[in-house]
PDB file of C-alpha atoms in Angstrom:
ATOM      1  CA  MET Z  24     -15.838 -15.645 -13.157  1.00 35.00           C
ATOM      2  CA  MET Z  25     -12.561 -15.848 -11.468  1.00 37.00           C
ATOM      3  CA  LEU Z  26     -12.665 -13.940  -8.045  1.00 41.00           C
ATOM      4  CA  GLY Z  27      -9.380 -12.067  -8.826  1.00 42.00           C
ATOM      5  CA  THR Z  28     -11.110 -10.336 -11.912  1.00 35.00           C
ATOM      6  CA  LEU Z  29     -13.752  -8.784  -9.883  1.00 36.00           C
ATOM      7  CA  ALA Z  30     -12.240  -5.433 -10.495  1.00 36.00           C
ATOM      8  CA  GLN Z  31     -13.939  -5.610 -13.999  1.00 31.00           C
ATOM      9  CA  ARG Z  32     -17.244  -5.766 -12.776  1.00 35.00           C
ATOM     10  CA  GLY Z  33     -19.914  -3.103 -13.736  1.00 34.00           C
ATOM     11  CA  ALA Z  34     -21.363  -0.352 -11.905  1.00 37.00           C
ATOM     12  CA  PRO Z  35     -22.217  -1.302  -8.217  1.00 40.00           C
ATOM     13  CA  ALA Z  36     -25.584  -1.794  -6.814  1.00 44.00           C
ATOM     14  CA  GLN Z  37     -27.443   0.541  -4.719  1.00 57.00           C
ATOM     15  CA  GLY Z  38     -28.746  -0.280  -1.295  1.00 71.00           C
ATOM     16  CA  THR Z  39     -27.515  -3.184   1.212  1.00 93.00           C
ATOM     17  CA  PRO Z  40     -27.518  -6.477  -0.269  1.00 97.00           C
ATOM     18  CA  ALA Z  41     -28.848  -9.388   1.517  1.00 97.00           C
ATOM     19  CA  TRP Z  42     -25.439 -10.803   1.818  1.00 98.00           C
ATOM     20  CA  VAL Z  43     -24.119  -8.068   3.897  1.00 98.00           C
ATOM     21  CA  PRO Z  44     -24.213  -9.312   7.571  1.00 98.00           C
ATOM     22  CA  ASP Z  45     -26.898  -7.799   9.930  1.00 97.00           C
ATOM     23  CA  GLY Z  46     -25.894  -4.724  11.358  1.00 97.00           C
ATOM     24  CA  ALA Z  47     -22.741  -4.305   9.297  1.00 98.00           C
ATOM     25  CA  ASN Z  48     -21.555  -0.968   7.753  1.00 97.00           C
ATOM     26  CA  GLY Z  49     -19.103  -2.701   5.481  1.00 98.00           C
ATOM     27  CA  PHE Z  50     -18.201  -6.199   4.233  1.00 98.00           C
ATOM     28  CA  LEU Z  51     -15.100  -7.589   2.373  1.00 98.00           C
ATOM     29  CA  GLY Z  52     -16.173 -11.137   1.342  1.00 98.00           C
ATOM     30  CA  PHE Z  53     -12.937 -12.250  -0.406  1.00 98.00           C
ATOM     31  CA  ALA Z  54     -13.989 -15.923  -0.276  1.00 98.00           C
ATOM     32  CA  THR Z  55     -17.304 -15.103  -1.949  1.00 98.00           C
ATOM     33  CA  GLY Z  56     -16.205 -12.175  -4.109  1.00 98.00           C
ATOM     34  CA  GLN Z  57     -18.755  -9.868  -2.530  1.00 98.00           C
ATOM     35  CA  TYR Z  58     -17.765  -6.226  -1.138  1.00 98.00           C
ATOM     36  CA  PHE Z  59     -19.756  -3.685   0.500  1.00 98.00           C
ATOM     37  CA  ALA Z  60     -18.716  -0.228   1.757  1.00 98.00           C
ATOM     38  CA  GLY Z  61     -19.899   3.356   1.711  1.00 97.00           C
ATOM     39  CA  GLY Z  62     -23.230   2.276   1.373  1.00 97.00           C
ATOM     40  CA  ALA Z  63     -23.111   0.321  -2.073  1.00 97.00           C
ATOM     41  CA  GLU Z  64     -21.679  -2.653  -3.523  1.00 97.00           C
ATOM     42  CA  ARG Z  65     -18.273  -2.038  -4.665  1.00 98.00           C
ATOM     43  CA  ALA Z  66     -15.551  -3.540  -7.039  1.00 98.00           C
ATOM     44  CA  ILE Z  67     -12.382  -4.710  -4.720  1.00 98.00           C
ATOM     45  CA  ALA Z  68      -9.958  -2.626  -6.932  1.00 98.00           C
ATOM     46  CA  THR Z  69     -11.883   0.506  -5.583  1.00 98.00           C
ATOM     47  CA  LEU Z  70     -11.523  -0.525  -1.841  1.00 98.00           C
ATOM     48  CA  LEU Z  71      -7.815  -1.959  -1.902  1.00 98.00           C
ATOM     49  CA  GLY Z  72      -4.836  -0.339  -3.318  1.00 98.00           C
ATOM     50  CA  GLY Z  73      -1.210   0.153  -2.440  1.00 97.00           C
ATOM     51  CA  GLY Z  74       0.493  -3.136  -3.045  1.00 96.00           C
ATOM     52  CA  PHE Z  75      -2.597  -4.953  -3.351  1.00 98.00           C
ATOM     53  CA  ASP Z  76      -2.500  -7.976  -5.561  1.00 98.00           C
ATOM     54  CA  PRO Z  77      -5.902  -9.119  -6.837  1.00 98.00           C
ATOM     55  CA  ALA Z  78      -4.529 -12.331  -7.987  1.00 98.00           C
ATOM     56  CA  ALA Z  79      -4.014 -13.386  -4.318  1.00 98.00           C
ATOM     57  CA  ILE Z  80      -7.739 -13.659  -3.967  1.00 98.00           C
ATOM     58  CA  SER Z  81      -9.470 -16.990  -4.546  1.00 98.00           C
ATOM     59  CA  ALA Z  82     -12.293 -19.091  -3.158  1.00 98.00           C
ATOM     60  CA  SER Z  83     -10.293 -19.613  -0.076  1.00 98.00           C
ATOM     61  CA  GLY Z  84      -9.968 -15.948   0.740  1.00 98.00           C
ATOM     62  CA  MET Z  85      -7.155 -13.306   0.196  1.00 98.00           C
ATOM     63  CA  ARG Z  86      -3.828 -14.838   0.863  1.00 98.00           C
ATOM     64  CA  ILE Z  87      -0.935 -12.982   2.757  1.00 98.00           C
ATOM     65  CA  THR Z  88       2.424 -14.423   3.340  1.00 97.00           C
ATOM     66  CA  PRO Z  89       5.930 -13.076   3.349  1.00 96.00           C
ATOM     67  CA  SER Z  90       6.640 -14.283   0.004  1.00 94.00           C
ATOM     68  CA  ASN Z  91       3.740 -13.657  -2.091  1.00 96.00           C
ATOM     69  CA  GLY Z  92       3.978  -9.689  -2.323  1.00 93.00           C
ATOM     70  CA  ASN Z  93       0.093  -9.078  -1.471  1.00 98.00           C
ATOM     71  CA  ARG Z  94       0.412  -6.090   0.599  1.00 98.00           C
ATOM     72  CA  PRO Z  95      -3.218  -4.180   0.453  1.00 98.00           C
ATOM     73  CA  LYS Z  96      -4.016  -0.644   1.601  1.00 98.00           C
ATOM     74  CA  ALA Z  97      -7.529   0.611   2.308  1.00 98.00           C
ATOM     75  CA  ILE Z  98      -8.477   3.236  -0.045  1.00 98.00           C
ATOM     76  CA  GLY Z  99     -11.780   4.990  -1.191  1.00 98.00           C
ATOM     77  CA  ALA Z 100     -15.050   4.078   0.503  1.00 98.00           C
ATOM     78  CA  LEU Z 101     -13.546   1.497   2.638  1.00 98.00           C
ATOM     79  CA  LEU Z 102     -10.855   4.058   4.008  1.00 98.00           C
ATOM     80  CA  SER Z 103     -13.568   6.633   4.723  1.00 98.00           C
ATOM     81  CA  ASP Z 104     -15.761   3.974   6.524  1.00 98.00           C
ATOM     82  CA  LEU Z 105     -12.805   2.594   8.565  1.00 98.00           C
ATOM     83  CA  THR Z 106     -11.771   6.221   9.575  1.00 98.00           C
ATOM     84  CA  ALA Z 107     -15.382   7.327  10.515  1.00 98.00           C
ATOM     85  CA  GLY Z 108     -15.424   4.107  12.422  1.00 98.00           C
ATOM     86  CA  LEU Z 109     -12.410   4.529  14.340  1.00 97.00           C
ATOM     87  CA  ALA Z 110     -13.659   8.296  15.325  1.00 97.00           C
ATOM     88  CA  ALA Z 111     -17.213   6.969  16.477  1.00 98.00           C
ATOM     89  CA  GLY Z 112     -16.103   3.513  17.840  1.00 98.00           C
ATOM     90  CA  CYS Z 113     -16.124   0.389  15.761  1.00 98.00           C
ATOM     91  CA  THR Z 114     -15.903  -3.442  15.838  1.00 98.00           C
ATOM     92  CA  ILE Z 115     -13.981  -5.257  13.125  1.00 99.00           C
ATOM     93  CA  LEU Z 116     -14.360  -8.928  12.505  1.00 99.00           C
ATOM     94  CA  PHE Z 117     -11.723 -10.893  10.911  1.00 99.00           C
ATOM     95  CA  ASP Z 118     -12.547 -14.250   9.582  1.00 98.00           C
ATOM     96  CA  LEU Z 119      -9.310 -16.207   8.795  1.00 98.00           C
ATOM     97  CA  SER Z 120      -7.920 -19.757   7.692  1.00 98.00           C
ATOM     98  CA  SER Z 121      -4.454 -20.232   8.819  1.00 98.00           C
ATOM     99  CA  ALA Z 122      -1.768 -23.090   7.722  1.00 97.00           C
ATOM    100  CA  ILE Z 123      -0.117 -22.561  11.180  1.00 97.00           C
ATOM    101  CA  SER Z 124      -0.724 -20.728  14.536  1.00 97.00           C
ATOM    102  CA  PRO Z 125      -1.788 -17.055  13.579  1.00 97.00           C
ATOM    103  CA  SER Z 126       1.003 -14.463  13.565  1.00 97.00           C
ATOM    104  CA  GLY Z 127       1.673 -11.119  11.959  1.00 97.00           C
ATOM    105  CA  PHE Z 128      -0.003  -7.687  11.592  1.00 98.00           C
ATOM    106  CA  LEU Z 129      -3.812  -8.128  10.939  1.00 98.00           C
ATOM    107  CA  MET Z 130      -4.262  -4.601  10.881  1.00 98.00           C
ATOM    108  CA  PHE Z 131      -2.102  -1.449  11.025  1.00 98.00           C
ATOM    109  CA  ILE Z 132      -3.578   1.958  11.557  1.00 98.00           C
ATOM    110  CA  GLY Z 133      -0.910   5.014  11.250  1.00 98.00           C
ATOM    111  CA  ASP Z 134      -0.436   8.491  11.102  1.00 98.00           C
ATOM    112  CA  ASP Z 135       2.141   8.024   8.221  1.00 98.00           C
ATOM    113  CA  ILE Z 136       2.573   5.569   5.414  1.00 97.00           C
ATOM    114  CA  ASN Z 137       4.114   2.606   7.256  1.00 97.00           C
ATOM    115  CA  PHE Z 138       5.292   1.311  10.581  1.00 97.00           C
ATOM    116  CA  ASP Z 139       8.867   2.903  10.422  1.00 97.00           C
ATOM    117  CA  LEU Z 140       7.643   6.286   9.657  1.00 97.00           C
ATOM    118  CA  SER Z 141       4.474   6.609  12.114  1.00 97.00           C
ATOM    119  CA  GLY Z 142       4.781   8.319  15.194  1.00 98.00           C
ATOM    120  CA  GLU Z 143       1.506   7.217  16.271  1.00 98.00           C
ATOM    121  CA  ALA Z 144      -0.198   3.772  15.352  1.00 98.00           C
ATOM    122  CA  ILE Z 145      -2.897   1.165  16.563  1.00 98.00           C
ATOM    123  CA  ILE Z 146      -2.074  -2.275  15.709  1.00 98.00           C
ATOM    124  CA  ALA Z 147      -3.914  -5.669  15.946  1.00 98.00           C
ATOM    125  CA  ASN Z 148      -1.471  -8.670  15.732  1.00 98.00           C
ATOM    126  CA  ALA Z 149      -3.087 -12.281  14.649  1.00 98.00           C
ATOM    127  CA  ASN Z 150      -1.165 -13.599  17.404  1.00 97.00           C
ATOM    128  CA  GLY Z 151      -3.656 -12.189  20.180  1.00 98.00           C
ATOM    129  CA  ALA Z 152      -2.444  -8.563  20.573  1.00 98.00           C
ATOM    130  CA  LEU Z 153      -4.067  -5.099  20.313  1.00 98.00           C
ATOM    131  CA  PHE Z 154      -1.752  -1.967  21.067  1.00 98.00           C
ATOM    132  CA  ASP Z 155      -0.932   1.503  20.350  1.00 98.00           C
ATOM    133  CA  TYR Z 156       2.068   3.690  21.191  1.00 97.00           C
ATOM    134  CA  TRP Z 157       0.749   4.944  24.382  1.00 98.00           C
ATOM    135  CA  ASP Z 158      -1.352   2.989  27.161  1.00 98.00           C
ATOM    136  CA  LEU Z 159      -3.233   0.309  25.063  1.00 98.00           C
ATOM    137  CA  ASP Z 160      -1.703  -2.913  25.669  1.00 98.00           C
ATOM    138  CA  ILE Z 161      -4.312  -6.050  25.213  1.00 98.00           C
ATOM    139  CA  SER Z 162      -3.011  -9.470  24.988  1.00 98.00           C
ATOM    140  CA  ASP Z 163      -4.727 -12.912  24.494  1.00 97.00           C
ATOM    141  CA  ALA Z 164      -3.802 -16.498  23.578  1.00 93.00           C
ATOM    142  CA  ILE Z 165      -4.842 -17.643  20.190  1.00 96.00           C
ATOM    143  CA  SER Z 166      -3.034 -20.807  18.360  1.00 95.00           C
ATOM    144  CA  GLY Z 167      -3.521 -23.529  15.961  1.00 97.00           C
ATOM    145  CA  SER Z 168      -4.089 -24.077  12.303  1.00 98.00           C
ATOM    146  CA  GLY Z 169      -7.448 -23.772  10.769  1.00 98.00           C
ATOM    147  CA  LEU Z 170     -10.123 -21.444  10.812  1.00 98.00           C
ATOM    148  CA  HIS Z 171     -10.343 -18.516  13.403  1.00 98.00           C
ATOM    149  CA  LYS Z 172     -12.691 -15.357  13.885  1.00 98.00           C
ATOM    150  CA  ILE Z 173     -11.112 -12.562  15.695  1.00 98.00           C
ATOM    151  CA  ALA Z 174     -13.030  -9.434  16.666  1.00 98.00           C
ATOM    152  CA  VAL Z 175     -11.469  -6.157  17.803  1.00 98.00           C
ATOM    153  CA  THR Z 176     -13.270  -3.095  19.233  1.00 98.00           C
ATOM    154  CA  LEU Z 177     -11.784   0.309  18.851  1.00 98.00           C
ATOM    155  CA  ALA Z 178     -12.420   3.360  20.778  1.00 98.00           C
ATOM    156  CA  ARG Z 179     -16.146   2.427  22.163  1.00 98.00           C
ATOM    157  CA  SER Z 180     -16.903   5.429  24.227  1.00 98.00           C
ATOM    158  CA  VAL Z 181     -17.967   4.587  27.864  1.00 98.00           C
ATOM    159  CA  GLY Z 182     -18.302   8.243  28.920  1.00 98.00           C
ATOM    160  CA  GLY Z 183     -16.184  10.631  30.789  1.00 98.00           C
ATOM    161  CA  GLY Z 184     -13.511  10.956  28.150  1.00 98.00           C
ATOM    162  CA  ASN Z 185     -12.883   7.234  28.365  1.00 98.00           C
ATOM    163  CA  TYR Z 186     -12.734   4.760  25.451  1.00 98.00           C
ATOM    164  CA  GLU Z 187     -12.823   0.732  25.714  1.00 98.00           C
ATOM    165  CA  TYR Z 188     -10.819  -1.276  23.493  1.00 98.00           C
ATOM    166  CA  ALA Z 189     -11.447  -4.995  23.133  1.00 98.00           C
ATOM    167  CA  TRP Z 190     -10.047  -8.281  21.546  1.00 98.00           C
ATOM    168  CA  CYS Z 191     -12.006 -11.597  21.318  1.00 98.00           C
ATOM    169  CA  ASP Z 192     -11.395 -14.789  19.205  1.00 98.00           C
ATOM    170  CA  ASP Z 193     -13.034 -18.083  18.355  1.00 98.00           C
ATOM    171  CA  GLY Z 194     -15.929 -17.440  20.927  1.00 98.00           C
ATOM    172  CA  GLY Z 195     -13.869 -16.865  24.071  1.00 98.00           C
ATOM    173  CA  ALA Z 196     -14.303 -13.931  26.354  1.00 98.00           C
ATOM    174  CA  ALA Z 197     -13.294 -10.481  25.417  1.00 98.00           C
ATOM    175  CA  VAL Z 198     -10.146  -8.967  26.701  1.00 98.00           C
ATOM    176  CA  THR Z 199     -10.672  -5.296  27.294  1.00 98.00           C
ATOM    177  CA  GLN Z 200      -8.991  -2.140  28.252  1.00 98.00           C
ATOM    178  CA  THR Z 201     -10.034   1.326  28.755  1.00 98.00           C
ATOM    179  CA  VAL Z 202      -7.973   4.393  28.137  1.00 98.00           C
ATOM    180  CA  ASN Z 203      -8.634   8.183  28.714  1.00 98.00           C
ATOM    181  CA  TYR Z 204      -8.040   9.284  25.127  1.00 97.00           C
ATOM    182  CA  LEU Z 205      -9.980   8.435  21.817  1.00 96.00           C
ATOM    183  CA  THR Z 206      -6.825   7.888  19.667  1.00 96.00           C
ATOM    184  CA  HIS Z 207      -3.409   9.687  19.219  1.00 97.00           C
ATOM    185  CA  VAL Z 208      -3.524   8.591  15.687  1.00 97.00           C
ATOM    186  CA  SER Z 209      -4.852  11.863  14.197  1.00 92.00           C
ATOM    187  CA  PRO Z 210      -5.293  12.354  11.422  1.00 96.00           C
ATOM    188  CA  VAL Z 211      -5.214   8.783  10.082  1.00 97.00           C
ATOM    189  CA  ASP Z 212      -3.086   8.421   6.993  1.00 97.00           C
ATOM    190  CA  THR Z 213      -2.941   4.700   6.452  1.00 98.00           C
ATOM    191  CA  ILE Z 214      -4.746   1.565   7.211  1.00 98.00           C
ATOM    192  CA  LEU Z 215      -3.192  -1.614   6.196  1.00 98.00           C
ATOM    193  CA  PHE Z 216      -4.251  -5.076   6.398  1.00 98.00           C
ATOM    194  CA  GLY Z 217      -1.869  -8.117   6.786  1.00 98.00           C
ATOM    195  CA  HIS Z 218       1.452  -6.107   6.912  1.00 98.00           C
ATOM    196  CA  ASP Z 219       3.109  -2.941   8.052  1.00 97.00           C
ATOM    197  CA  GLY Z 220       4.046  -1.364   4.868  1.00 97.00           C
ATOM    198  CA  VAL Z 221       7.707  -1.628   5.445  1.00 96.00           C
ATOM    199  CA  GLY Z 222       8.653  -5.246   4.360  1.00 88.00           C
ATOM    200  CA  SER Z 223       7.773  -8.800   5.042  1.00 88.00           C
ATOM    201  CA  GLY Z 224       8.891  -8.959   8.762  1.00 89.00           C
ATOM    202  CA  ASN Z 225       5.662  -8.195  10.105  1.00 96.00           C
ATOM    203  CA  SER Z 226       3.280  -9.688   7.317  1.00 97.00           C
ATOM    204  CA  LEU Z 227       0.777 -12.367   7.871  1.00 98.00           C
ATOM    205  CA  ASN Z 228       2.230 -15.842   7.723  1.00 96.00           C
ATOM    206  CA  ASP Z 229       0.400 -18.011   5.480  1.00 96.00           C
ATOM    207  CA  ILE Z 230      -2.945 -16.809   6.018  1.00 98.00           C
ATOM    208  CA  TYR Z 231      -6.061 -16.610   4.115  1.00 98.00           C
ATOM    209  CA  ILE Z 232      -8.342 -13.589   5.063  1.00 98.00           C
ATOM    210  CA  ARG Z 233     -11.884 -14.990   4.269  1.00 98.00           C
ATOM    211  CA  SER Z 234     -13.751 -11.884   5.248  1.00 99.00           C
ATOM    212  CA  ILE Z 235     -13.528  -8.646   7.160  1.00 99.00           C
ATOM    213  CA  THR Z 236     -16.799  -7.037   8.542  1.00 98.00           C
ATOM    214  CA  LEU Z 237     -17.193  -3.680  10.102  1.00 98.00           C
ATOM    215  CA  TYR Z 238     -19.629  -3.038  12.685  1.00 98.00           C
ATOM    216  CA  PRO Z 239     -20.784  -0.032  15.122  1.00 98.00           C
ATOM    217  CA  ALA Z 240     -18.826  -0.676  18.377  1.00 98.00           C
ATOM    218  CA  LYS Z 241     -20.121  -3.588  20.078  1.00 98.00           C
ATOM    219  CA  LEU Z 242     -20.474  -4.497  23.751  1.00 98.00           C
ATOM    220  CA  PRO Z 243     -17.828  -7.023  24.911  1.00 98.00           C
ATOM    221  CA  ALA Z 244     -20.281  -9.573  25.743  1.00 98.00           C
ATOM    222  CA  ALA Z 245     -21.571  -9.475  22.374  1.00 98.00           C
ATOM    223  CA  LEU Z 246     -17.994 -10.399  20.826  1.00 98.00           C
ATOM    224  CA  THR Z 247     -18.175 -14.017  21.899  1.00 98.00           C
ATOM    225  CA  ALA Z 248     -21.280 -14.892  19.897  1.00 98.00           C
ATOM    226  CA  LEU Z 249     -19.878 -12.849  17.013  1.00 98.00           C
ATOM    227  CA  THR Z 250     -16.500 -14.896  16.914  1.00 98.00           C
ATOM    228  CA  ALA Z 251     -17.996 -18.346  17.709  1.00 98.00           C
TER     229      ALA Z 251
END
């Protein structure tokens, strides 16, 4: 069965399959054609919508590049899991294969439908940046073609009304920042992967997303092993 036809699969299995990574709340295995969200196995067409193109999925993963028109948006159980994760604190692991040094938006979280219209947003950029429209501004170096693993932690409560954000890639040390707010993106309207919802200017550039894994928020020290 071709991976791009997985939307035609039957009813999802109940429970947590063995292929879901330990401790994960959600898993999109584009390279393997296995998808889990909302506590059950799902068809990918129930988890990604908007400008999502199932034909962009192959054994290499889900390809996003300016010319291929694949512009996925989280929907259904995936959107619910991600929104709940942001409110409670979460870690998101991206497993990528990049033809060049990574660039473009990995993830856009906004209070409106796209980058141009959102008054508030949280953005993870594949070139090593995690930022919002207020005080959050994390940067790290990431370069080179080939395989990369990137973990971002969003809104991990550290007490006293303070929240830690983190970026970690390829087994390096996590870069963190603590801000005195949970998030200004409230309510969350849109979560996009690989683009900004506007055009090709901020899309990923010739990258296959092999998988995306959602975890409860992890300590910074745990991110090094997670991305190794």
